[in-house]
PDB file of C-alpha atoms in Angstrom:
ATOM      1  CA  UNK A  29     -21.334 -13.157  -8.385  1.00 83.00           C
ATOM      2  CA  UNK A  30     -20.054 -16.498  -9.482  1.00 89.00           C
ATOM      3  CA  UNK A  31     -21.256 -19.686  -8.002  1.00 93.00           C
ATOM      4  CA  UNK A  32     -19.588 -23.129  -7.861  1.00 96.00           C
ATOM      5  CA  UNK A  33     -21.093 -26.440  -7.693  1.00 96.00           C
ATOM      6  CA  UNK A  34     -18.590 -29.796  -6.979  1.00 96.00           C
ATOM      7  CA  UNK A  35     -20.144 -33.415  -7.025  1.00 96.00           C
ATOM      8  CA  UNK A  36     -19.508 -35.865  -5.968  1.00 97.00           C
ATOM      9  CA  UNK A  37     -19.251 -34.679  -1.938  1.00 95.00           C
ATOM     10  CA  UNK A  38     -17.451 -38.079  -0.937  1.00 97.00           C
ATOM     11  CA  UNK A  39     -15.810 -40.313  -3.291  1.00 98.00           C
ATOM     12  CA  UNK A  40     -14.021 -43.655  -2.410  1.00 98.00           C
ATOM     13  CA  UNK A  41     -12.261 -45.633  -5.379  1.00 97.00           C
ATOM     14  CA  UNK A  42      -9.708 -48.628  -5.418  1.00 98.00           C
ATOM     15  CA  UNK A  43      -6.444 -48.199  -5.611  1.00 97.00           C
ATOM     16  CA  UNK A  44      -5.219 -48.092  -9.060  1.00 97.00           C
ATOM     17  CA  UNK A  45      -8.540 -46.953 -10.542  1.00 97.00           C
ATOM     18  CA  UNK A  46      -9.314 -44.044 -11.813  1.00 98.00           C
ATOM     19  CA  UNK A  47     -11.139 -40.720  -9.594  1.00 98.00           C
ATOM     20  CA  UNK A  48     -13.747 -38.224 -11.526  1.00 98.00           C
ATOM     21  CA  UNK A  49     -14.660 -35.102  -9.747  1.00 98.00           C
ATOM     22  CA  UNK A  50     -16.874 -32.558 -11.752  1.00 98.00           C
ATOM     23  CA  UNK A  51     -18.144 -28.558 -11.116  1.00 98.00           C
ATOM     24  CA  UNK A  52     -20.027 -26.322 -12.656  1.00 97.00           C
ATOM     25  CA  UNK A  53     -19.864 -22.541 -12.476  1.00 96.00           C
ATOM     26  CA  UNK A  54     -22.236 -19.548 -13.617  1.00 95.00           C
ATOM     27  CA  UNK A  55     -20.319 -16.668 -14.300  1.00 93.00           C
ATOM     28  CA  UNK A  56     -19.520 -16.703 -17.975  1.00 91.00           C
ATOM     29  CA  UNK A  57     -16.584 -14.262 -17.216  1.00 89.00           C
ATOM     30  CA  UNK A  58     -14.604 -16.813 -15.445  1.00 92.00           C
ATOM     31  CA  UNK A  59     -11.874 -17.926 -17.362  1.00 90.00           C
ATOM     32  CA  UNK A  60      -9.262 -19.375 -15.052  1.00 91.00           C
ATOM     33  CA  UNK A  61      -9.845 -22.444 -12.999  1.00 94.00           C
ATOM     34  CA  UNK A  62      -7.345 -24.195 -10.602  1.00 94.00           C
ATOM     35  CA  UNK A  63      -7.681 -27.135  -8.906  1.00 97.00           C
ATOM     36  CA  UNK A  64      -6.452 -27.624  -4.769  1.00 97.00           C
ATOM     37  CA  UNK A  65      -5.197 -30.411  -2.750  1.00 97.00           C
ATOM     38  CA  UNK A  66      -5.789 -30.411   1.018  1.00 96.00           C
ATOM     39  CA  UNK A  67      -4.242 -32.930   2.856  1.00 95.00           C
ATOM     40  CA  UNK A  68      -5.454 -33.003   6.860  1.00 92.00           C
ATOM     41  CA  UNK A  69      -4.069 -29.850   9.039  1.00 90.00           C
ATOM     42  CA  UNK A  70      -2.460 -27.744   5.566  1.00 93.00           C
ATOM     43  CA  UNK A  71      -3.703 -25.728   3.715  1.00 94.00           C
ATOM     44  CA  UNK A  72      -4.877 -25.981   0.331  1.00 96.00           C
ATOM     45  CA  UNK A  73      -2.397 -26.190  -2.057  1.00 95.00           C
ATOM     46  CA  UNK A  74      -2.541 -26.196  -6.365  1.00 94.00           C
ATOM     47  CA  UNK A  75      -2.515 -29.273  -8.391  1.00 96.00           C
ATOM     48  CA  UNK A  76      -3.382 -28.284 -11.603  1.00 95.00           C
ATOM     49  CA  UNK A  77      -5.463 -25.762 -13.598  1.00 93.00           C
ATOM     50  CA  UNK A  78      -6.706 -24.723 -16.766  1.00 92.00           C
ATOM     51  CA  UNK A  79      -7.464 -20.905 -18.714  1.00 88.00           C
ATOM     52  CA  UNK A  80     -10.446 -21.045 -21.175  1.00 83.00           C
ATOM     53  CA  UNK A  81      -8.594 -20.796 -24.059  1.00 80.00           C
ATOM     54  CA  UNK A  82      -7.765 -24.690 -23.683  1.00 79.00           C
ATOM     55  CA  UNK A  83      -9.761 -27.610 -23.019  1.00 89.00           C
ATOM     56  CA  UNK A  84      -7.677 -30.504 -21.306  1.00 93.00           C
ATOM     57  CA  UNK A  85      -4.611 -30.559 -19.652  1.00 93.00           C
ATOM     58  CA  UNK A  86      -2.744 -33.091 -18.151  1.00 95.00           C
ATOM     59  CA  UNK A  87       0.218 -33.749 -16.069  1.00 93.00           C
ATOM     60  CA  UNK A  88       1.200 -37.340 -14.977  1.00 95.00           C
ATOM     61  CA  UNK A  89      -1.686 -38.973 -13.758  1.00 97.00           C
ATOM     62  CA  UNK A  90      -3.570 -35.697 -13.183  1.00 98.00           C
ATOM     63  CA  UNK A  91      -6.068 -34.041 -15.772  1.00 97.00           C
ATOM     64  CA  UNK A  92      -8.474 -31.783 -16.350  1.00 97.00           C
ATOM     65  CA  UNK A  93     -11.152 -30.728 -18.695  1.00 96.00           C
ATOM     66  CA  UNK A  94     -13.196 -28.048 -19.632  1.00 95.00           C
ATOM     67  CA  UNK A  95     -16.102 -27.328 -21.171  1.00 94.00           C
ATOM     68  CA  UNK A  96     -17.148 -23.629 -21.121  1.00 91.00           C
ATOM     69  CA  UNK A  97     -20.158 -24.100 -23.385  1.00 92.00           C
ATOM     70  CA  UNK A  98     -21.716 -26.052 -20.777  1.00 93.00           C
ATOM     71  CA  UNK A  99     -19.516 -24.409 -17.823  1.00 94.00           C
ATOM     72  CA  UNK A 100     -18.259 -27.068 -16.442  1.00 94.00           C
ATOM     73  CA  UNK A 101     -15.156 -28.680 -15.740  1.00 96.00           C
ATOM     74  CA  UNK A 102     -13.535 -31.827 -14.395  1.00 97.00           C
ATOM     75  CA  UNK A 103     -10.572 -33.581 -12.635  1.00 98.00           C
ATOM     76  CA  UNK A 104      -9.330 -37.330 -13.546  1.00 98.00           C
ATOM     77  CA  UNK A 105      -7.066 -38.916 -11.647  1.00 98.00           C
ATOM     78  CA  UNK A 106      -5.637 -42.176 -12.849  1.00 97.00           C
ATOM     79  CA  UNK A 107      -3.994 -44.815 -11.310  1.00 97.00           C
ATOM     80  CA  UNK A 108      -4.744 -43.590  -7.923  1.00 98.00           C
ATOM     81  CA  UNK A 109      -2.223 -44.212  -4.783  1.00 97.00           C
ATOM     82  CA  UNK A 110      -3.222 -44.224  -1.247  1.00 96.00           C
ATOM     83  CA  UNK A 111      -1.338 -40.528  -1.093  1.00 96.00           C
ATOM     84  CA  UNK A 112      -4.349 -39.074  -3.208  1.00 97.00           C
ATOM     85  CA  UNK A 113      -6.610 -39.641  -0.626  1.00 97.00           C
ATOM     86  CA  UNK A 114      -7.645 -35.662   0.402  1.00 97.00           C
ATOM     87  CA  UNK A 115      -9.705 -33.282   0.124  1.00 96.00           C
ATOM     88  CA  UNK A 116     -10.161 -31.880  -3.639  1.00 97.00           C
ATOM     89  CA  UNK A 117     -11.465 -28.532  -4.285  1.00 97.00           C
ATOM     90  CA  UNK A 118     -12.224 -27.032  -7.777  1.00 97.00           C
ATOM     91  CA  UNK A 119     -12.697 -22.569  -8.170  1.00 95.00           C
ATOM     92  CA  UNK A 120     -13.396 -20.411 -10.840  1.00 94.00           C
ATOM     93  CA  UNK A 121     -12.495 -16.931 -10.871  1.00 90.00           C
ATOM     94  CA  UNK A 122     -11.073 -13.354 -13.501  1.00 83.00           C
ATOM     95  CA  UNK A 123      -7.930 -14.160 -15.673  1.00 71.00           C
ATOM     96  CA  UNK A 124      -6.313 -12.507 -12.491  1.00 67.00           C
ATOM     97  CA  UNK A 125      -7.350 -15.261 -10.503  1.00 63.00           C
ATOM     98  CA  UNK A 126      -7.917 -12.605  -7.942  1.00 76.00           C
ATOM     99  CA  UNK A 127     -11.185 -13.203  -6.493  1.00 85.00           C
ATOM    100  CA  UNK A 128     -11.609 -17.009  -6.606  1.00 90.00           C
ATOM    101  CA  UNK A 129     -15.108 -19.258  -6.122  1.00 92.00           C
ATOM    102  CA  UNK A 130     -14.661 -22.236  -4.486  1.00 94.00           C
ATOM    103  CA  UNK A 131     -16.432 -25.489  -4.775  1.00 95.00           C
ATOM    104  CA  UNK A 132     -17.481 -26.965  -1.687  1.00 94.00           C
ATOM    105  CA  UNK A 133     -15.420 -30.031  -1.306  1.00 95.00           C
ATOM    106  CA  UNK A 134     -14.762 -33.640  -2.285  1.00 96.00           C
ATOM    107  CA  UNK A 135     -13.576 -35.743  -0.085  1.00 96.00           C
ATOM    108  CA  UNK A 136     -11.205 -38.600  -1.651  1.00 98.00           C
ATOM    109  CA  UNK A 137     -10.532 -41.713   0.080  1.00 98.00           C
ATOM    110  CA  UNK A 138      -8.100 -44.499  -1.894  1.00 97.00           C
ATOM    111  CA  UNK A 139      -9.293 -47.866  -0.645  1.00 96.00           C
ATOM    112  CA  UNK A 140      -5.718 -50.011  -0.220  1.00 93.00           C
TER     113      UNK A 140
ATOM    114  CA  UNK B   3      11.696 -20.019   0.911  1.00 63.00           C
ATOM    115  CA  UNK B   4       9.354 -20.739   4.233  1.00 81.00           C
ATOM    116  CA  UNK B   5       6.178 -20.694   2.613  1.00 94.00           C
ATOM    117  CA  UNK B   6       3.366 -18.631   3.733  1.00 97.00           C
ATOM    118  CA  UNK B   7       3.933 -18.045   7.531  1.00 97.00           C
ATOM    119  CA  UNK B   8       0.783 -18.109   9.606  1.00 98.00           C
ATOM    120  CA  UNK B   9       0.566 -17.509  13.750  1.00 96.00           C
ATOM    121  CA  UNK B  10      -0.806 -18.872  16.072  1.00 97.00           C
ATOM    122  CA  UNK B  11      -1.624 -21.961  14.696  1.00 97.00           C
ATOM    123  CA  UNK B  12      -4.177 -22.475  17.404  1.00 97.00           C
ATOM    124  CA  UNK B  13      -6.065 -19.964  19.195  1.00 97.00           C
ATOM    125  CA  UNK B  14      -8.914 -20.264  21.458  1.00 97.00           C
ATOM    126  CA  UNK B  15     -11.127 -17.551  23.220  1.00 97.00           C
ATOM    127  CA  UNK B  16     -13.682 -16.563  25.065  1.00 97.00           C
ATOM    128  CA  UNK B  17     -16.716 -14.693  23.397  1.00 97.00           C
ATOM    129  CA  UNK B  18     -16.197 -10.960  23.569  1.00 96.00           C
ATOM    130  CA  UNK B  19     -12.345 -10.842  23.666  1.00 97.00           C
ATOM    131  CA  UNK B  20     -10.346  -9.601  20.619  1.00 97.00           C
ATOM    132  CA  UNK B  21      -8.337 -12.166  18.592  1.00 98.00           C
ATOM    133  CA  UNK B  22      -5.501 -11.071  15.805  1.00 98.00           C
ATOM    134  CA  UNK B  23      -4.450 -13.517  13.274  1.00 98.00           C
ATOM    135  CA  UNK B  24      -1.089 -12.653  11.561  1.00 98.00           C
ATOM    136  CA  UNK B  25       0.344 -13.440   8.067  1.00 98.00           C
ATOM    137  CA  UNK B  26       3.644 -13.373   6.400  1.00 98.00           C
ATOM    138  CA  UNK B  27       3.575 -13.861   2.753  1.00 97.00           C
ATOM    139  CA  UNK B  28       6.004 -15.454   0.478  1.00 96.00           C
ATOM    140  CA  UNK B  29       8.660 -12.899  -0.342  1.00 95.00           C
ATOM    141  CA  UNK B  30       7.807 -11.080  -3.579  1.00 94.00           C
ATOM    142  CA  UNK B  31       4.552 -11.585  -3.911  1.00 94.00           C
ATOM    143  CA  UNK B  32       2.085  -8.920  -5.107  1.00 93.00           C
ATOM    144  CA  UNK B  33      -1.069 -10.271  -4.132  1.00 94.00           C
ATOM    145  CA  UNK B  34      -2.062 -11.174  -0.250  1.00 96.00           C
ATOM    146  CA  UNK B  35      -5.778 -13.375   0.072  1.00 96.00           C
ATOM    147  CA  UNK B  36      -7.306 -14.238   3.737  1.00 97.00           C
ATOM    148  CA  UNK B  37      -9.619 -16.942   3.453  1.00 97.00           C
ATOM    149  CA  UNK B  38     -12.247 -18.429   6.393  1.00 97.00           C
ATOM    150  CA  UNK B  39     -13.173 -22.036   6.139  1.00 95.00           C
ATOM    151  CA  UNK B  40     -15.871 -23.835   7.815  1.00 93.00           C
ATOM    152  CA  UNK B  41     -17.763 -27.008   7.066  1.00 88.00           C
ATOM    153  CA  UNK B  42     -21.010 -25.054   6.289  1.00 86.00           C
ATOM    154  CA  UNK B  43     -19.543 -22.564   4.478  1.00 87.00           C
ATOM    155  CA  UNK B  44     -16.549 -24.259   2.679  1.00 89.00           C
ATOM    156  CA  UNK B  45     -13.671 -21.677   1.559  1.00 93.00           C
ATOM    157  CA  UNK B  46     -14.731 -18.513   1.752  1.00 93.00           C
ATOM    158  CA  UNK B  47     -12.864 -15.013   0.265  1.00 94.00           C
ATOM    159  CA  UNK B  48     -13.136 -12.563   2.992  1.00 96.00           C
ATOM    160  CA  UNK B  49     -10.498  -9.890   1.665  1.00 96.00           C
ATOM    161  CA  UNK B  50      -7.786  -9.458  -0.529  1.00 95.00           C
ATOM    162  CA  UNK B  51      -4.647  -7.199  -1.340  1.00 95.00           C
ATOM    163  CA  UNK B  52      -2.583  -6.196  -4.049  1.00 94.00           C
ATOM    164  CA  UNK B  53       0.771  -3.886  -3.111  1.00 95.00           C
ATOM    165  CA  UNK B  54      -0.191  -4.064   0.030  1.00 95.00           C
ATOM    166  CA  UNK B  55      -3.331  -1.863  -0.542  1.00 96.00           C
ATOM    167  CA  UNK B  56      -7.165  -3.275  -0.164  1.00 95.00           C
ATOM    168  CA  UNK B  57      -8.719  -4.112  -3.288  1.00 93.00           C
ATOM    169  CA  UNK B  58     -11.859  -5.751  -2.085  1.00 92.00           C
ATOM    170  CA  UNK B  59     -13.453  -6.559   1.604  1.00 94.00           C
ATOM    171  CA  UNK B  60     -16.696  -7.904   0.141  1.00 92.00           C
ATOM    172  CA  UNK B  61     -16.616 -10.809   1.965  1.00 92.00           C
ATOM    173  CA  UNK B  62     -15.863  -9.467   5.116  1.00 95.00           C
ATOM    174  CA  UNK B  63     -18.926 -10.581   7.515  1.00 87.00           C
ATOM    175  CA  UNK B  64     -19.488  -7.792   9.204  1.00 86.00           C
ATOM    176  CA  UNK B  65     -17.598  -4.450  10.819  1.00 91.00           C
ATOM    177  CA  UNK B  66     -16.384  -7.255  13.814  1.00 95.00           C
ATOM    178  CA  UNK B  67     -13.572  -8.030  11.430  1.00 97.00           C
ATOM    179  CA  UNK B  68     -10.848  -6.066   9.744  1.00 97.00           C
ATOM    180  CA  UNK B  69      -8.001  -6.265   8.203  1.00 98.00           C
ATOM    181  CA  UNK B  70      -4.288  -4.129   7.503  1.00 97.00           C
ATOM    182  CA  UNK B  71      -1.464  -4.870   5.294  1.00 98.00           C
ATOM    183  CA  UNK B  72       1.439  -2.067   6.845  1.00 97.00           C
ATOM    184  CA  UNK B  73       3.928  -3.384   4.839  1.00 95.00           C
ATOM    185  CA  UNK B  74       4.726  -6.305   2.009  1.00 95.00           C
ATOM    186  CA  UNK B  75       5.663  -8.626   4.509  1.00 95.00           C
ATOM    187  CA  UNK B  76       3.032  -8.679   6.861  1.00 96.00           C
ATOM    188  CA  UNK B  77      -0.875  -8.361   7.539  1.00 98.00           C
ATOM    189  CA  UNK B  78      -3.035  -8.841  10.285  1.00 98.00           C
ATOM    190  CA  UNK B  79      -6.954 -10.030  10.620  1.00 98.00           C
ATOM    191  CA  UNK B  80      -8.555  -9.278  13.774  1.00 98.00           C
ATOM    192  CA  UNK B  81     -11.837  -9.970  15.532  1.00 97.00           C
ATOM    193  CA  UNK B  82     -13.566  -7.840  17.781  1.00 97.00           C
ATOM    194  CA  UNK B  83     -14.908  -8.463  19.584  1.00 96.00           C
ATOM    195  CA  UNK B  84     -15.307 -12.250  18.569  1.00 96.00           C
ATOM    196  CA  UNK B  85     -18.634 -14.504  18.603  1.00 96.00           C
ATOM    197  CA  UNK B  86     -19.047 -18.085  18.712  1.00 96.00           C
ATOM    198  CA  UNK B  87     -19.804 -17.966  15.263  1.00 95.00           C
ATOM    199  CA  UNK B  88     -16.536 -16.940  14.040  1.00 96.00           C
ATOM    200  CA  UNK B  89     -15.009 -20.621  15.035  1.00 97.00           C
ATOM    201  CA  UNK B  90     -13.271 -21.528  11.755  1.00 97.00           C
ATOM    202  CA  UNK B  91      -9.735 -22.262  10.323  1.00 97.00           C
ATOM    203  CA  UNK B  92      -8.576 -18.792   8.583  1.00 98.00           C
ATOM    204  CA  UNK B  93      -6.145 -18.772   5.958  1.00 98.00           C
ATOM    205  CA  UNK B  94      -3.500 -16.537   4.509  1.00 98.00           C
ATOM    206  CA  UNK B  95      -2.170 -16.951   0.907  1.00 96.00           C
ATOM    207  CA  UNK B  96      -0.141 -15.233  -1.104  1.00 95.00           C
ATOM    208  CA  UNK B  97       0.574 -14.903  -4.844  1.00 93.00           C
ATOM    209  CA  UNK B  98       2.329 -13.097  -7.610  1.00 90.00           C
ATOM    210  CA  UNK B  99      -0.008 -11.094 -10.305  1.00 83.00           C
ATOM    211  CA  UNK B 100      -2.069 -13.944 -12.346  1.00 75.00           C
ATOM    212  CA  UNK B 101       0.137 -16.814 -10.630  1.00 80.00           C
ATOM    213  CA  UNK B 102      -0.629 -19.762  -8.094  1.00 87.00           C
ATOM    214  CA  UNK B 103      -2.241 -18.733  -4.657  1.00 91.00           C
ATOM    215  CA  UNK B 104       0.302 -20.361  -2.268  1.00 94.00           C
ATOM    216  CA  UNK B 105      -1.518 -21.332   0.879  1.00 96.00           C
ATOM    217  CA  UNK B 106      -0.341 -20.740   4.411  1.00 97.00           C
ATOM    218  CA  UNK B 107      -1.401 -23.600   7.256  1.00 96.00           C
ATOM    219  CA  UNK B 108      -4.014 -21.859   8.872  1.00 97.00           C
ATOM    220  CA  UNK B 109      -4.889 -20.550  12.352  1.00 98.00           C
ATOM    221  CA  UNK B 110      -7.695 -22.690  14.105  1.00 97.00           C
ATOM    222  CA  UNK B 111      -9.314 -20.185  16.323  1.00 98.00           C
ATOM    223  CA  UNK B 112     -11.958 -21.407  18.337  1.00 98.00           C
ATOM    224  CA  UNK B 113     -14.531 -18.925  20.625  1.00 97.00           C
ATOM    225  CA  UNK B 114     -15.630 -20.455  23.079  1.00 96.00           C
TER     226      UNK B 114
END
C-alpha cells in the first residue's frame, strides 16, 4: 500500500516569512494529493491540492509543488500570519481520492 | 449546510462496555470516510462508503469494531466491547465522487 513521509515534524517561522513543508510517497499510482489544515479541536479541513498532471499550484499565499519523478511534493506558505499556525497534513491517494495516505503531521507555529 | 455532523463530541468509558459513534454527512454526498487519529498513529483510514454500501474495511483493527451506513444520511461506528487502546479522536467525513473530503469535528472517546 502507499506510504507517506512529512518533514519537518515541528516547524516555527516568523511572521511574515515564508513556511516549507515537504512529503514523499511510494505508490507510483497515486495521482491526487490534497493538503489539510487542522486548527485545535476541528477536524481537518482542505487547503489546497494538486492531480499529477500539473506541477505547481497556487492560491494566495498558498502553493504547492510536485514532483512525481522523485515522488514528492511540497507546501509554501508565504507571508505567514499568526492564523497559519496549525497542524498541516499532506496525503496521497487514486484519482478517486477514495482511500487517502496521510502524512504524519507538521506542526506550524507563527512566532508574532 | 451544517457541515458534517458528528455525536457525542466526548465520550468516555469504561473497558468492556460498548461505545457507538454516529455520523451525519453533508447532504448529497456519495462518499462517507471514518477516520481514527492518535498521536502514534496519525490519521488513519479505518473504512469507507460509497452509496451507502461498504467498499473497503481494511483498516478496520480488528472484529471489536464495525461499522453500518442504513441510509445516506447516517452511519454508525461502534466498539465492542472497547479496550484502552481504542482512546483516540474518530472522525467522519464526507465527500462527493473525486471531490474534497469535508471533515466532521470528531468524537473524543476515551476508555478508561
Amino acid at each position: 500500500g502507499e506510504n507517506v513521509e512529512q518533514h519537518p515534524s515541528t516547524l516555527s517561522v516568523q511572521e511574515g516569512d515564508s513556511a516549507v513543508i515537504k512529503c514523499t510517497y511510494s505508490d507510483s499510482a497515486s495521482n491526487y494529493f490534497p493538503w489539510y489544515k487542522q486548527e485545535l479541536g476541528k477536524g481537518p479541513q482542505l487547503i489546497i491540492d494538486i492531480r499529477s498532471n500539473v506541477g505547481e499550484k497556487k492560491d494566495q499565499r498558498i502553493a504547492v509543488t510536485l514532483n512525481k519523478t522523485a515522488k514528492h511534493f511540497s507546501l509554501h506558505i508565504t507571508e505567514t500570519q499568526p492564523e497559519d499556525s496549525a497542524v498541516y497534513f499532506c496525503a496521497a491517494g487514486p484519482f478517486g481520492n477514495e482511500k487517502l495516505t496521510f502524512g504524519t503531521g507538521t506542526r506550524l507555529t507563527i512566532i508574532p | 449546510d451544517a457541515g458534517v455532523i458528528q455525536s457525542p463530541r466526548h465520550e468516555v468509558t469504561e473497558m468492556g462496555q460498548e461505545v457507538t459513534l454516529r455520523c451525519k454527512p453533508i447532504s448529497g454526498h456519495d462518499y462517507l470516510f471514518w477516520y481514527r487519529q492518535t498521536m502514534m498513529r496519525g490519521l488513519e483510514l479505518l473504512i469507507y462508503f460509497n452509496n451507502n454500501v461498504p467498499i473497503d474495511d481494511s483498516g478496520m483493527p480488528e472484529d471489536r469494531f464495525s461499522a453500518k451506513m442504513p441510509n445516506a444520511s447516517f452511519s454508525t461506528l461502534k466498539i465492542q466491547p472497547s479496550e484502552p487502546r481504542d482512546s483516540a479522536v474518530y472522525f467522519c467525513a464526507s465527500s462527493l465522487t473525486s471531490g474534497e473530503q469535508f471533515f466532521g469535528p470528531g468524537t473524543r472517546l476515551t476508555v478508561l
